[in-house]
Every structure is written in structure tokens, then in C-alpha cells.
Short mmCIF file of C-alpha atoms in Angstrom, two decimals:
data_model
loop_
_atom_site.label_atom_id
_atom_site.label_comp_id
_atom_site.label_asym_id
_atom_site.label_seq_id
_atom_site.Cartn_x
_atom_site.Cartn_y
_atom_site.Cartn_z
CA MET A 5 0.51 5.84 24.36
CA ARG A 6 -2.61 3.68 24.83
CA ARG A 7 -2.24 -0.01 25.16
CA LEU A 8 -4.77 -2.26 23.53
CA LEU A 9 -4.94 -5.90 24.83
CA ARG A 10 -7.68 -8.22 23.58
CA ARG A 11 -9.16 -10.42 26.13
CA ARG A 12 -9.67 -13.92 24.83
CA ASP A 13 -13.31 -13.83 26.02
CA GLU A 14 -14.13 -10.51 24.24
CA PRO A 15 -13.41 -10.75 20.58
CA ARG A 16 -13.67 -7.61 18.60
CA THR A 17 -13.79 -6.76 14.89
CA ALA A 18 -11.08 -4.72 13.27
CA GLY A 19 -13.52 -1.94 12.74
CA GLU A 20 -14.43 -1.74 16.43
CA VAL A 21 -10.80 -1.90 17.49
CA ALA A 22 -9.75 0.83 14.97
CA ALA A 23 -12.53 3.11 16.24
CA ALA A 24 -11.64 2.49 19.83
CA ALA A 25 -8.02 3.40 19.12
CA ALA A 26 -8.77 6.60 17.22
CA VAL A 27 -7.53 9.74 19.04
CA ALA A 28 -8.84 13.02 17.61
CA MET A 29 -6.68 16.14 17.46
CA PRO A 30 -8.31 19.38 18.70
CA MET A 31 -10.03 21.53 16.17
CA ALA A 32 -11.47 25.01 16.30
CA GLU A 33 -15.26 25.21 15.78
CA PRO A 34 -15.79 21.80 14.31
CA ASP A 35 -18.88 20.84 12.40
CA PRO A 36 -20.24 18.46 15.02
CA SER A 37 -21.98 16.01 12.44
CA SER A 38 -19.75 15.98 9.44
CA ALA A 39 -16.37 14.54 8.58
CA ALA A 40 -14.34 13.30 5.62
CA PHE A 41 -12.48 10.01 5.43
CA PHE A 42 -9.44 9.49 3.25
CA ASP A 43 -7.70 6.26 2.25
CA VAL A 44 -3.89 6.68 2.28
CA ASP A 45 -2.18 4.40 -0.15
CA ASN A 46 -2.40 5.77 -3.80
CA THR A 47 -5.14 8.18 -2.58
CA MET A 48 -3.37 10.52 -0.24
CA MET A 49 0.13 9.20 -0.95
CA ARG A 50 1.80 7.76 -4.02
CA GLY A 51 2.53 4.11 -3.40
CA ALA A 52 2.03 2.06 -0.22
CA SER A 53 2.91 3.79 3.03
CA ILE A 54 3.90 0.62 4.66
CA TYR A 55 6.37 -0.11 1.82
CA HIS A 56 7.86 3.32 2.16
CA PHE A 57 8.20 2.67 5.95
CA ALA A 58 9.88 -0.71 5.15
CA ARG A 59 12.33 0.99 2.79
CA GLY A 60 13.28 3.44 5.70
CA LEU A 61 13.84 0.48 8.01
CA ALA A 62 15.93 -1.35 5.41
CA SER A 63 18.01 1.82 4.87
CA ARG A 64 18.73 1.69 8.65
CA GLY A 65 19.83 -1.90 8.52
CA LEU A 66 16.80 -3.20 10.40
CA PHE A 67 16.19 -5.91 7.83
CA THR A 68 17.71 -7.07 4.61
CA THR A 69 17.14 -6.12 0.94
CA LYS A 70 15.86 -9.70 0.32
CA ASP A 71 13.27 -9.11 2.95
CA LEU A 72 12.22 -5.82 1.39
CA LEU A 73 11.86 -7.39 -2.06
CA ARG A 74 9.83 -10.19 -0.55
CA PHE A 75 7.60 -7.66 1.03
CA ALA A 76 7.24 -5.62 -2.17
CA LEU A 77 6.15 -8.77 -3.98
CA GLY A 78 3.54 -9.40 -1.25
CA GLN A 79 2.20 -5.95 -1.55
CA VAL A 80 1.94 -6.32 -5.31
CA ILE A 81 -0.01 -9.57 -4.99
CA PHE A 82 -2.31 -8.11 -2.34
CA ARG A 83 -2.95 -4.96 -4.45
CA VAL A 84 -3.62 -6.69 -7.70
CA ARG A 85 -5.82 -9.55 -6.37
CA GLY A 86 -7.60 -7.29 -3.86
CA ASP A 87 -10.01 -9.97 -2.68
CA GLU A 88 -10.99 -11.28 0.75
CA ASN A 89 -9.34 -14.70 0.43
CA PRO A 90 -8.81 -15.83 4.02
CA ASP A 91 -5.39 -17.40 3.20
CA HIS A 92 -4.29 -14.18 1.45
CA ILE A 93 -5.48 -12.02 4.28
CA ALA A 94 -3.72 -14.27 6.76
CA LYS A 95 -0.49 -13.98 4.82
CA ALA A 96 -0.90 -10.14 4.78
CA ARG A 97 -1.39 -10.20 8.52
CA GLU A 98 1.92 -12.22 9.02
CA THR A 99 3.68 -9.70 6.84
CA ALA A 100 2.36 -6.74 8.78
CA LEU A 101 3.24 -8.26 12.09
CA ALA A 102 6.76 -9.04 11.02
CA PHE A 103 7.52 -5.31 11.04
CA VAL A 104 6.62 -4.78 14.63
CA ALA A 105 6.91 -7.91 16.68
CA GLY A 106 9.27 -7.37 19.68
CA SER A 107 9.73 -3.74 18.93
CA LYS A 108 8.93 -0.88 21.32
CA VAL A 109 6.05 1.22 20.36
CA GLU A 110 7.80 4.48 21.05
CA GLU A 111 10.65 3.37 18.82
CA ILE A 112 8.32 2.55 15.95
CA VAL A 113 6.58 5.92 16.35
CA ARG A 114 10.02 7.70 16.33
CA LEU A 115 11.05 5.89 13.27
CA GLY A 116 7.78 6.53 11.59
CA GLU A 117 8.24 10.32 12.08
CA GLU A 118 11.72 10.19 10.69
CA ILE A 119 10.85 8.03 7.65
CA TYR A 120 7.77 10.25 6.90
CA ASP A 121 9.91 13.31 6.83
CA GLU A 122 12.67 11.63 4.79
CA VAL A 123 10.60 9.45 2.33
CA MET A 124 6.91 9.97 2.50
CA ALA A 125 6.36 13.77 2.60
CA ASP A 126 7.29 14.35 -1.03
CA ARG A 127 4.86 11.59 -2.15
CA ILE A 128 1.79 13.30 -0.77
CA TRP A 129 -0.58 14.15 -3.69
CA ALA A 130 -0.99 17.87 -3.59
CA GLY A 131 -4.49 17.56 -5.14
CA THR A 132 -5.68 15.10 -2.35
CA ARG A 133 -4.12 17.22 0.34
CA ALA A 134 -6.00 20.25 -0.99
CA LEU A 135 -9.35 18.27 -0.84
CA ALA A 136 -8.56 17.45 2.82
CA GLN A 137 -7.69 21.03 3.60
CA GLY A 138 -10.91 22.18 2.05
CA HIS A 139 -12.82 20.11 4.51
CA LEU A 140 -10.75 21.28 7.43
CA ASP A 141 -11.33 24.94 6.35
CA ALA A 142 -15.03 24.30 6.27
CA GLY A 143 -14.86 23.14 9.89
CA ARG A 144 -15.08 19.35 9.18
CA ARG A 145 -12.99 16.72 10.75
CA VAL A 146 -10.67 14.79 8.54
CA TRP A 147 -9.66 11.15 9.31
CA LEU A 148 -7.34 8.85 7.51
CA VAL A 149 -8.66 5.25 7.11
CA THR A 150 -6.00 2.82 6.22
CA ALA A 151 -4.72 -0.86 6.71
CA THR A 152 -1.44 0.70 7.67
CA PRO A 153 -0.51 0.24 11.32
CA VAL A 154 -2.37 2.91 13.38
CA GLU A 155 0.87 4.35 14.82
CA LEU A 156 2.21 5.11 11.29
CA ALA A 157 -1.19 6.34 10.20
CA ARG A 158 -1.33 8.77 13.19
CA VAL A 159 2.14 10.14 12.25
CA ILE A 160 0.85 10.80 8.65
CA ALA A 161 -2.30 12.50 9.97
CA GLN A 162 -0.27 14.54 12.42
CA ARG A 163 2.15 15.63 9.83
CA LEU A 164 -0.70 16.72 7.56
CA GLY A 165 -2.63 18.56 10.19
CA LEU A 166 -5.58 16.16 10.07
CA THR A 167 -7.94 15.12 12.85
CA GLY A 168 -6.64 11.62 13.38
CA ALA A 169 -6.37 8.07 11.83
CA LEU A 170 -8.08 4.80 11.85
CA GLY A 171 -5.56 1.95 11.17
CA THR A 172 -4.68 -1.66 11.87
CA VAL A 173 -4.12 -2.10 15.62
CA ALA A 174 -1.28 -4.30 16.87
CA GLU A 175 -1.38 -5.81 20.37
CA THR A 176 1.15 -4.37 22.88
CA ARG A 177 2.28 -5.42 26.34
CA ASP A 178 4.41 -3.19 28.43
CA GLY A 179 4.96 -0.88 25.54
CA VAL A 180 6.22 -3.74 23.18
CA TYR A 181 4.45 -5.23 20.27
CA THR A 182 3.46 -8.85 20.90
CA GLY A 183 3.26 -9.96 17.24
CA ARG A 184 -0.53 -10.29 17.32
CA LEU A 185 -3.28 -8.07 16.04
CA VAL A 186 -6.22 -6.68 18.01
CA GLY A 187 -8.99 -7.61 15.72
CA ASP A 188 -7.77 -7.83 12.06
CA LEU A 189 -6.35 -5.82 9.26
CA LEU A 190 -8.28 -2.71 8.60
CA HIS A 191 -9.18 -3.54 4.97
CA GLY A 192 -12.19 -3.67 2.78
CA PRO A 193 -15.46 -3.98 4.77
CA ALA A 194 -13.53 -3.48 8.02
CA LYS A 195 -12.89 0.15 6.99
CA ALA A 196 -16.53 0.73 6.75
CA ALA A 197 -17.21 -0.83 10.07
CA ALA A 198 -14.54 1.32 11.66
CA VAL A 199 -16.10 4.48 10.21
CA ARG A 200 -19.68 3.37 11.33
CA ALA A 201 -18.27 2.79 14.74
CA LEU A 202 -16.52 6.10 14.86
CA ALA A 203 -19.60 7.89 13.66
CA ARG A 204 -21.57 6.42 16.59
CA ARG A 205 -18.89 7.51 19.03
CA GLU A 206 -18.56 11.07 17.62
CA GLY A 207 -22.20 11.64 16.68
CA LEU A 208 -21.54 11.97 12.92
CA ASP A 209 -24.32 11.97 10.35
CA LEU A 210 -22.87 9.66 7.67
CA ASP A 211 -25.08 11.21 5.05
CA ARG A 212 -23.21 14.54 5.55
CA CYS A 213 -19.83 12.79 5.45
CA SER A 214 -17.45 12.33 2.56
CA ALA A 215 -15.00 9.55 1.71
CA TYR A 216 -12.09 9.30 -0.75
CA SER A 217 -10.32 6.26 -2.16
CA ASP A 218 -8.44 4.85 -5.21
CA SER A 219 -9.55 1.31 -4.83
CA ALA A 220 -12.69 -0.81 -5.48
CA ASN A 221 -11.75 -2.57 -2.32
CA ASP A 222 -13.06 0.47 -0.45
CA LEU A 223 -16.52 0.37 -2.09
CA PRO A 224 -18.05 -0.53 1.34
CA LEU A 225 -16.51 2.74 2.79
CA LEU A 226 -17.45 4.88 -0.14
CA SER A 227 -21.05 3.60 -0.24
CA LEU A 228 -21.48 4.30 3.43
CA VAL A 229 -21.33 8.14 3.15
CA GLY A 230 -23.43 10.67 1.46
CA HIS A 231 -20.52 12.07 -0.75
CA ALA A 232 -18.02 9.67 -2.35
CA THR A 233 -15.13 10.57 -4.53
CA ALA A 234 -12.85 8.22 -6.52
CA VAL A 235 -9.24 9.58 -6.37
CA ASN A 236 -6.68 8.18 -8.87
CA PRO A 237 -9.12 5.29 -9.26
CA ASP A 238 -8.51 1.78 -10.42
CA ALA A 239 -10.48 0.71 -13.45
CA GLU A 240 -13.26 -1.04 -11.50
CA LEU A 241 -13.83 1.88 -9.17
CA ARG A 242 -13.72 4.41 -12.01
CA ASP A 243 -16.44 2.42 -13.80
CA TYR A 244 -18.54 2.09 -10.63
CA ALA A 245 -18.03 5.88 -9.87
CA ARG A 246 -19.25 6.84 -13.35
CA GLU A 247 -22.31 4.59 -13.06
CA ASN A 248 -23.33 6.07 -9.73
CA GLY A 249 -22.61 9.67 -10.46
CA TRP A 250 -19.64 10.06 -8.05
CA ASP A 251 -16.99 12.59 -8.41
CA ILE A 252 -13.65 11.38 -10.00
CA ARG A 253 -10.34 13.14 -9.31
CA ASP A 254 -7.18 11.99 -11.00
CA PHE A 255 -4.01 13.70 -9.93
CA ARG A 256 -1.64 11.28 -11.79
CA THR A 257 0.63 12.90 -14.41
CA GLY A 258 2.46 10.99 -16.99
CA ARG A 259 1.97 7.70 -15.14
CA LYS A 260 -0.05 4.64 -16.08
CA ALA A 261 -2.74 3.64 -13.62
CA THR A 262 -1.30 0.17 -13.35
CA MET A 263 2.05 1.45 -11.95
CA ILE A 264 0.33 3.86 -9.59
CA GLY A 265 -1.34 0.90 -7.96
CA LEU A 266 2.02 -0.67 -6.93
CA PRO A 267 4.46 0.13 -4.17
CA ILE A 268 7.21 2.50 -5.30
CA ALA A 269 10.18 0.23 -5.44
CA ALA A 270 13.83 0.96 -4.64
CA GLY A 271 15.10 0.76 -8.29
CA ALA A 272 13.94 0.61 -11.92
CA GLY A 273 14.48 -3.17 -11.97
CA ALA A 274 12.32 -3.70 -9.03
CA VAL A 275 9.57 -1.58 -10.55
CA ALA A 276 9.70 -3.41 -13.82
CA GLY A 277 9.64 -6.72 -12.00
CA GLY A 278 6.70 -5.61 -9.89
CA VAL A 279 4.69 -4.40 -12.84
CA ALA A 280 5.51 -7.68 -14.72
CA ALA A 281 4.30 -9.67 -11.78
CA ALA A 282 1.17 -7.52 -11.35
CA VAL A 283 0.18 -7.96 -15.01
CA ALA A 284 0.66 -11.74 -14.91
CA LEU A 285 -1.19 -12.04 -11.57
CA ARG A 286 -4.04 -9.94 -12.94
CA ARG A 287 -4.46 -12.10 -15.97
CA PHE A 288 -4.25 -15.31 -13.82
CA TYR A 289 -7.01 -14.22 -11.55
CA ARG A 290 -9.26 -12.90 -14.27
CA SER A 291 -8.90 -16.27 -16.06
CA ARG A 292 -10.20 -18.17 -13.02
#
């Protein structure tokens, strides 16, 4: 597996790093200038992929239930606030790095494959998967674009038969994660930067490309392409999509949108606590 080490005298953005790390799977007769880009969490999959991965690690005794609950709360805060506050992003970085620091890349990939099959496969939205398959059937490449670590993102893409994945890139040395990122989290504007960089590399015409997301955080990505679709959208994205004539697809059944935006917790009590925290935090930030 490719190792990515950032030289101190050559800083790179998260988008540039993600594009450089992207590895495309072979595809028969691809459309050379068109592609589709899908967010993962709550767009392709119910809940947060990194949280499902954390649950799988916890079930294997790799960290404690207390650590899992702390991580779940952090995901709720990040999801509800959804801004670019530097302190908040820094905290999210620390949380992400805590998963992999000191671990072997090959071990994380192996665990990712196991946990996807055990926990994540049943959480793929059939409707979103069908949208992706439609692009593949039309000869277009399909990429996942997510803040999830790129190794886990690649596992998801491979399991779904997609072209590849753009994700957050962690630094490695001799096949072991160092606990540092190459660039930054692939979040918000960084996703658009990654897709723009990939388009240059692959010769894509962004006006002929499509993008799918559930979150207003991904407006930079959605606005970059010629065809944007809001999938299971939050309220802000739904309003923006309506105002701009974008397609809206909602595959949620019998669920409140506020709950879809949260990680799927281990038990009912954790879910209730997470929802309560989300509501309180949303009110707090709106009042500021």
C-alpha cells in the first residue's frame, strides 16, 4: 500500500493529498470526461461510517465503551454544529487520529473489511446504491468523497464495486500510522478541492459530473459540478436545493431527519442521549 509522508518544506492541502492518494479501480469502456461523487455518511450509508468502525473495534476489545461513547458525542457535536471552527476541526482531527496511531496499515484495512461486512453492509441505502449503479451502467466513474480515513473509504468503495474513494489521509512510516495527518480532514471545502484536483488528474469535465450529499457542509462540492442531488438532506441543504432547482432524493422511511444525522448508537439509551444533546447544541448555536 502506498505510503504518504509529508515533507515539512512541502505543505499540501487536504484536497491535494486526497487526490494524490486516490487509486481508481479498472472499469470497462469508461466515459473519459464524466464521473459521479458520493458523500458516505447519511448519503450512501445510514449513520457515520467511522462510528460504525469504532463500534467494530470496541466489540473486539480494542478500546473501551467509555471511549466509544465519548467518540459518539464528538460525532454528534461535529455533525450538529457543522462549521469550520478551527478549534472544533482540531478536536475532530485528534479524534480521528486516536483510531490509527501506532497501528499497522494492513491491520486497519483487514479490520475495515471485517467490520464493513459485519456492521456496515446492511446500512447502505439501497436507493443511493442504485443511483451509483446507474452511473456505472452508463460508463461513468463513481468516487466516494468522505472525511472517513481513506483506507476505510476504499474498503467501502471496493465492496460496492465503485471506482475508488477520496478520504482523509493519515501519515504512515514503515507501514505504521504515525498519529499525524497528511494535509487535514477531508471536510467541507476540502472535498471540493479534492474533486477539483482529481478532475485535473483524470481529465474530467466538472460540468458533466454529478455529486450527491446529505449535508449543507458539502455545498462547495455540490456547487462544483453540473448536476447536484441532495440525498436525505438536512434542512439547510433541502432549502438550498429547492431554491436552485436541484434534485432531492429522500430514502428515509419512518425516521426523523434529526436522527438520521446522528451516528447509530449501540443502544436506545445512547441514541436518546445523542438526540437530546444534538437538539440542545443546535439551539445553543442558533442562539449565538
